[in-house]
């Protein structure tokens, strides 16, 4: 049970030592291990936690945790004898860790793939990449001026002298 206490006490807090647990993490422990159910509600867990935590404090230690588990075992297993209740709770809690089952999943950013596909670029942006999608570097960004007197992309470049002799 101590390993479970430590795992939940450290969960989500990189600075936690694992020796103390607050009410939020204790409630998560009770939900993830199956203590909370038909017979034990989250309200019961909160009330019992408040009863065992030190006055003015916000956290419990492993010793206080054991006391809470003993009291919860009576609510969780009312028909089982007192001696066997703690064994059942240890089976329920022992060796478990916090789950991240209902958390938000990272989405593959389809928009990023679409926006970075160089084959779909048009206009001046298309000129910045070669056929394989690799950037041309400075050559793709600068308009290189030739100063030959012709407008860019003029098809009959260099033919003026031939037609005016």
PDB file of C-alpha atoms in Angstrom:
ATOM      1  CA  UNK A   1       0.000   0.000   0.000  1.00  0.00           C
ATOM      2  CA  UNK A   2       2.931   2.346   0.629  1.00  0.00           C
ATOM      3  CA  UNK A   3       4.049   2.096  -3.004  1.00  0.00           C
ATOM      4  CA  UNK A   4       0.541   2.996  -4.176  1.00  0.00           C
ATOM      5  CA  UNK A   5       0.438   5.928  -1.750  1.00  0.00           C
ATOM      6  CA  UNK A   6       3.795   7.175  -3.041  1.00  0.00           C
ATOM      7  CA  UNK A   7       2.819   6.764  -6.705  1.00  0.00           C
ATOM      8  CA  UNK A   8      -0.368   8.778  -6.281  1.00  0.00           C
ATOM      9  CA  UNK A   9       1.341  11.373  -4.050  1.00  0.00           C
ATOM     10  CA  UNK A  10       3.940  12.060  -6.762  1.00  0.00           C
ATOM     11  CA  UNK A  11       1.464  11.987  -9.662  1.00  0.00           C
ATOM     12  CA  UNK A  12       1.364  15.238 -11.647  1.00  0.00           C
ATOM     13  CA  UNK A  13       3.873  17.056  -9.447  1.00  0.00           C
ATOM     14  CA  UNK A  14       7.552  16.828 -10.337  1.00  0.00           C
ATOM     15  CA  UNK A  15       8.563  18.419  -7.012  1.00  0.00           C
ATOM     16  CA  UNK A  16       6.555  16.028  -4.814  1.00  0.00           C
ATOM     17  CA  UNK A  17       8.477  13.747  -2.465  1.00  0.00           C
ATOM     18  CA  UNK A  18       5.797  11.064  -2.186  1.00  0.00           C
ATOM     19  CA  UNK A  19       5.543  11.362   1.609  1.00  0.00           C
ATOM     20  CA  UNK A  20       2.426  13.562   1.686  1.00  0.00           C
ATOM     21  CA  UNK A  21      -0.820  13.480  -0.285  1.00  0.00           C
ATOM     22  CA  UNK A  22      -3.512  16.135  -0.664  1.00  0.00           C
ATOM     23  CA  UNK A  23      -7.270  15.553  -0.941  1.00  0.00           C
ATOM     24  CA  UNK A  24      -7.312  15.794  -4.755  1.00  0.00           C
ATOM     25  CA  UNK A  25      -4.739  13.031  -5.160  1.00  0.00           C
ATOM     26  CA  UNK A  26      -6.389  10.914  -2.465  1.00  0.00           C
ATOM     27  CA  UNK A  27      -9.735  11.186  -4.279  1.00  0.00           C
ATOM     28  CA  UNK A  28      -7.996  10.116  -7.494  1.00  0.00           C
ATOM     29  CA  UNK A  29      -6.489   7.144  -5.661  1.00  0.00           C
ATOM     30  CA  UNK A  30      -9.944   6.107  -4.438  1.00  0.00           C
ATOM     31  CA  UNK A  31     -11.479   6.439  -7.921  1.00  0.00           C
ATOM     32  CA  UNK A  32      -8.640   4.690  -9.786  1.00  0.00           C
ATOM     33  CA  UNK A  33      -8.371   1.764  -7.364  1.00  0.00           C
ATOM     34  CA  UNK A  34     -12.123   1.164  -7.138  1.00  0.00           C
ATOM     35  CA  UNK A  35     -12.723   2.194  -3.535  1.00  0.00           C
ATOM     36  CA  UNK A  36     -15.363   4.683  -4.666  1.00  0.00           C
ATOM     37  CA  UNK A  37     -18.462   2.850  -5.833  1.00  0.00           C
ATOM     38  CA  UNK A  38     -22.005   2.137  -4.696  1.00  0.00           C
ATOM     39  CA  UNK A  39     -21.183   1.950  -0.996  1.00  0.00           C
ATOM     40  CA  UNK A  40     -18.453   4.617  -0.786  1.00  0.00           C
ATOM     41  CA  UNK A  41     -19.061   8.004  -2.438  1.00  0.00           C
ATOM     42  CA  UNK A  42     -16.655  10.844  -3.152  1.00  0.00           C
ATOM     43  CA  UNK A  43     -18.359  12.819  -0.386  1.00  0.00           C
ATOM     44  CA  UNK A  44     -17.567  10.027   2.101  1.00  0.00           C
ATOM     45  CA  UNK A  45     -13.934  10.111   0.965  1.00  0.00           C
ATOM     46  CA  UNK A  46     -13.728  13.907   1.411  1.00  0.00           C
ATOM     47  CA  UNK A  47     -15.292  13.791   4.900  1.00  0.00           C
ATOM     48  CA  UNK A  48     -13.007  11.002   6.122  1.00  0.00           C
ATOM     49  CA  UNK A  49      -9.952  12.747   4.621  1.00  0.00           C
ATOM     50  CA  UNK A  50     -10.844  15.951   6.504  1.00  0.00           C
ATOM     51  CA  UNK A  51     -11.251  13.956   9.713  1.00  0.00           C
ATOM     52  CA  UNK A  52      -7.736  12.464   9.500  1.00  0.00           C
ATOM     53  CA  UNK A  53      -5.695  15.378   8.151  1.00  0.00           C
ATOM     54  CA  UNK A  54      -3.925  17.545  10.751  1.00  0.00           C
ATOM     55  CA  UNK A  55      -5.790  20.637  11.910  1.00  0.00           C
ATOM     56  CA  UNK A  56      -4.890  23.532   9.604  1.00  0.00           C
ATOM     57  CA  UNK A  57      -3.043  21.147   7.253  1.00  0.00           C
ATOM     58  CA  UNK A  58      -3.896  20.133   3.724  1.00  0.00           C
ATOM     59  CA  UNK A  59      -2.060  16.830   3.404  1.00  0.00           C
ATOM     60  CA  UNK A  60      -1.883  13.395   4.994  1.00  0.00           C
ATOM     61  CA  UNK A  61       1.045  11.033   5.581  1.00  0.00           C
ATOM     62  CA  UNK A  62       1.246   7.267   5.166  1.00  0.00           C
ATOM     63  CA  UNK A  63       0.205   6.642   8.806  1.00  0.00           C
ATOM     64  CA  UNK A  64      -2.910   8.803   8.428  1.00  0.00           C
ATOM     65  CA  UNK A  65      -3.541   7.075   5.092  1.00  0.00           C
ATOM     66  CA  UNK A  66      -3.679   3.704   6.864  1.00  0.00           C
ATOM     67  CA  UNK A  67      -6.262   5.055   9.319  1.00  0.00           C
ATOM     68  CA  UNK A  68      -8.397   6.386   6.459  1.00  0.00           C
ATOM     69  CA  UNK A  69      -8.188   3.050   4.630  1.00  0.00           C
ATOM     70  CA  UNK A  70      -9.275   1.190   7.763  1.00  0.00           C
ATOM     71  CA  UNK A  71     -12.316   3.435   8.131  1.00  0.00           C
ATOM     72  CA  UNK A  72     -13.157   3.215   4.410  1.00  0.00           C
ATOM     73  CA  UNK A  73     -12.838  -0.595   4.510  1.00  0.00           C
ATOM     74  CA  UNK A  74     -15.752  -0.734   6.949  1.00  0.00           C
ATOM     75  CA  UNK A  75     -17.911   1.222   4.479  1.00  0.00           C
ATOM     76  CA  UNK A  76     -16.623  -0.600   1.375  1.00  0.00           C
ATOM     77  CA  UNK A  77     -16.964  -4.132   2.773  1.00  0.00           C
ATOM     78  CA  UNK A  78     -19.748  -3.984   5.430  1.00  0.00           C
ATOM     79  CA  UNK A  79     -20.522  -7.735   5.380  1.00  0.00           C
ATOM     80  CA  UNK A  80     -16.901  -8.853   5.721  1.00  0.00           C
ATOM     81  CA  UNK A  81     -15.366  -9.461   9.162  1.00  0.00           C
ATOM     82  CA  UNK A  82     -13.150  -6.695  10.535  1.00  0.00           C
ATOM     83  CA  UNK A  83      -9.983  -8.813  10.303  1.00  0.00           C
ATOM     84  CA  UNK A  84     -10.506  -9.547   6.604  1.00  0.00           C
ATOM     85  CA  UNK A  85     -11.488  -6.006   5.576  1.00  0.00           C
ATOM     86  CA  UNK A  86      -7.920  -4.686   5.523  1.00  0.00           C
ATOM     87  CA  UNK A  87      -6.766  -7.676   3.463  1.00  0.00           C
ATOM     88  CA  UNK A  88      -9.504  -6.931   0.930  1.00  0.00           C
ATOM     89  CA  UNK A  89      -8.508  -3.242   0.825  1.00  0.00           C
ATOM     90  CA  UNK A  90      -4.859  -4.188   0.347  1.00  0.00           C
ATOM     91  CA  UNK A  91      -5.863  -6.416  -2.584  1.00  0.00           C
ATOM     92  CA  UNK A  92      -7.899  -3.549  -4.009  1.00  0.00           C
ATOM     93  CA  UNK A  93      -5.180  -0.913  -3.602  1.00  0.00           C
ATOM     94  CA  UNK A  94      -1.908  -2.868  -3.682  1.00  0.00           C
ATOM     95  CA  UNK A  95       0.523  -2.278  -6.538  1.00  0.00           C
ATOM     96  CA  UNK A  96      -1.681   0.111  -8.493  1.00  0.00           C
ATOM     97  CA  UNK A  97      -0.709   3.472  -9.889  1.00  0.00           C
ATOM     98  CA  UNK A  98      -2.514   6.510 -11.248  1.00  0.00           C
ATOM     99  CA  UNK A  99      -4.245   6.089 -14.585  1.00  0.00           C
ATOM    100  CA  UNK A 100      -4.461   8.625 -17.380  1.00  0.00           C
ATOM    101  CA  UNK A 101      -7.281   6.850 -19.222  1.00  0.00           C
ATOM    102  CA  UNK A 102      -9.762   9.702 -19.581  1.00  0.00           C
ATOM    103  CA  UNK A 103      -7.310  12.460 -20.435  1.00  0.00           C
ATOM    104  CA  UNK A 104      -7.289  14.453 -23.643  1.00  0.00           C
ATOM    105  CA  UNK A 105      -5.347  12.727 -26.404  1.00  0.00           C
ATOM    106  CA  UNK A 106      -2.858  14.555 -28.595  1.00  0.00           C
ATOM    107  CA  UNK A 107      -4.355  15.046 -32.038  1.00  0.00           C
ATOM    108  CA  UNK A 108      -2.322  14.611 -35.166  1.00  0.00           C
ATOM    109  CA  UNK A 109      -2.271  18.061 -36.648  1.00  0.00           C
ATOM    110  CA  UNK A 110      -3.681  17.503 -40.124  1.00  0.00           C
ATOM    111  CA  UNK A 111      -3.683  21.245 -40.679  1.00  0.00           C
ATOM    112  CA  UNK A 112       0.071  21.400 -40.263  1.00  0.00           C
ATOM    113  CA  UNK A 113       0.627  18.672 -42.831  1.00  0.00           C
ATOM    114  CA  UNK A 114      -1.591  20.471 -45.286  1.00  0.00           C
ATOM    115  CA  UNK A 115       0.074  23.823 -44.711  1.00  0.00           C
ATOM    116  CA  UNK A 116       3.629  22.492 -45.043  1.00  0.00           C
ATOM    117  CA  UNK A 117       3.051  20.456 -48.223  1.00  0.00           C
ATOM    118  CA  UNK A 118       5.228  22.374 -50.717  1.00  0.00           C
ATOM    119  CA  UNK A 119       3.565  20.727 -53.734  1.00  0.00           C
ATOM    120  CA  UNK A 120       0.428  22.785 -53.014  1.00  0.00           C
ATOM    121  CA  UNK A 121       2.214  26.157 -52.886  1.00  0.00           C
ATOM    122  CA  UNK A 122       1.388  28.693 -55.605  1.00  0.00           C
ATOM    123  CA  UNK A 123       2.715  32.024 -56.817  1.00  0.00           C
ATOM    124  CA  UNK A 124       5.972  33.393 -55.475  1.00  0.00           C
ATOM    125  CA  UNK A 125       6.013  30.809 -52.667  1.00  0.00           C
ATOM    126  CA  UNK A 126       6.221  28.013 -55.225  1.00  0.00           C
ATOM    127  CA  UNK A 127       9.470  29.485 -56.541  1.00  0.00           C
ATOM    128  CA  UNK A 128      11.159  29.019 -53.172  1.00  0.00           C
ATOM    129  CA  UNK A 129      11.187  25.185 -53.392  1.00  0.00           C
ATOM    130  CA  UNK A 130      12.499  22.687 -55.962  1.00  0.00           C
ATOM    131  CA  UNK A 131      10.503  19.706 -57.289  1.00  0.00           C
ATOM    132  CA  UNK A 132      11.409  17.475 -54.315  1.00  0.00           C
ATOM    133  CA  UNK A 133      10.094  20.048 -51.798  1.00  0.00           C
ATOM    134  CA  UNK A 134      13.516  21.104 -50.568  1.00  0.00           C
ATOM    135  CA  UNK A 135      14.008  24.837 -50.084  1.00  0.00           C
ATOM    136  CA  UNK A 136      16.274  26.698 -52.528  1.00  0.00           C
ATOM    137  CA  UNK A 137      17.652  28.916 -49.797  1.00  0.00           C
ATOM    138  CA  UNK A 138      18.623  32.494 -50.734  1.00  0.00           C
ATOM    139  CA  UNK A 139      18.125  31.752 -54.438  1.00  0.00           C
ATOM    140  CA  UNK A 140      14.458  31.055 -53.825  1.00  0.00           C
ATOM    141  CA  UNK A 141      13.927  34.279 -51.876  1.00  0.00           C
ATOM    142  CA  UNK A 142      15.723  36.903 -53.906  1.00  0.00           C
ATOM    143  CA  UNK A 143      14.822  38.240 -57.291  1.00  0.00           C
ATOM    144  CA  UNK A 144      18.141  38.281 -59.094  1.00  0.00           C
ATOM    145  CA  UNK A 145      18.275  41.321 -61.399  1.00  0.00           C
ATOM    146  CA  UNK A 146      20.184  40.912 -64.677  1.00  0.00           C
ATOM    147  CA  UNK A 147      20.044  44.590 -65.849  1.00  0.00           C
ATOM    148  CA  UNK A 148      19.818  43.597 -69.520  1.00  0.00           C
ATOM    149  CA  UNK A 149      16.912  45.935 -70.338  1.00  0.00           C
ATOM    150  CA  UNK A 150      14.245  43.270 -70.673  1.00  0.00           C
ATOM    151  CA  UNK A 151      11.203  42.573 -68.526  1.00  0.00           C
ATOM    152  CA  UNK A 152      11.370  39.303 -66.619  1.00  0.00           C
ATOM    153  CA  UNK A 153      10.093  36.199 -68.446  1.00  0.00           C
ATOM    154  CA  UNK A 154      10.152  38.019 -71.837  1.00  0.00           C
ATOM    155  CA  UNK A 155      10.150  35.286 -74.505  1.00  0.00           C
ATOM    156  CA  UNK A 156      11.944  37.139 -77.352  1.00  0.00           C
ATOM    157  CA  UNK A 157      14.881  38.270 -75.271  1.00  0.00           C
ATOM    158  CA  UNK A 158      17.952  39.133 -77.330  1.00  0.00           C
ATOM    159  CA  UNK A 159      16.109  39.393 -80.686  1.00  0.00           C
ATOM    160  CA  UNK A 160      15.786  43.221 -80.943  1.00  0.00           C
ATOM    161  CA  UNK A 161      19.110  43.699 -82.690  1.00  0.00           C
ATOM    162  CA  UNK A 162      18.234  41.075 -85.307  1.00  0.00           C
ATOM    163  CA  UNK A 163      14.961  42.743 -86.274  1.00  0.00           C
ATOM    164  CA  UNK A 164      16.322  46.347 -86.461  1.00  0.00           C
ATOM    165  CA  UNK A 165      19.399  46.153 -88.675  1.00  0.00           C
TER     166      UNK A 165
END
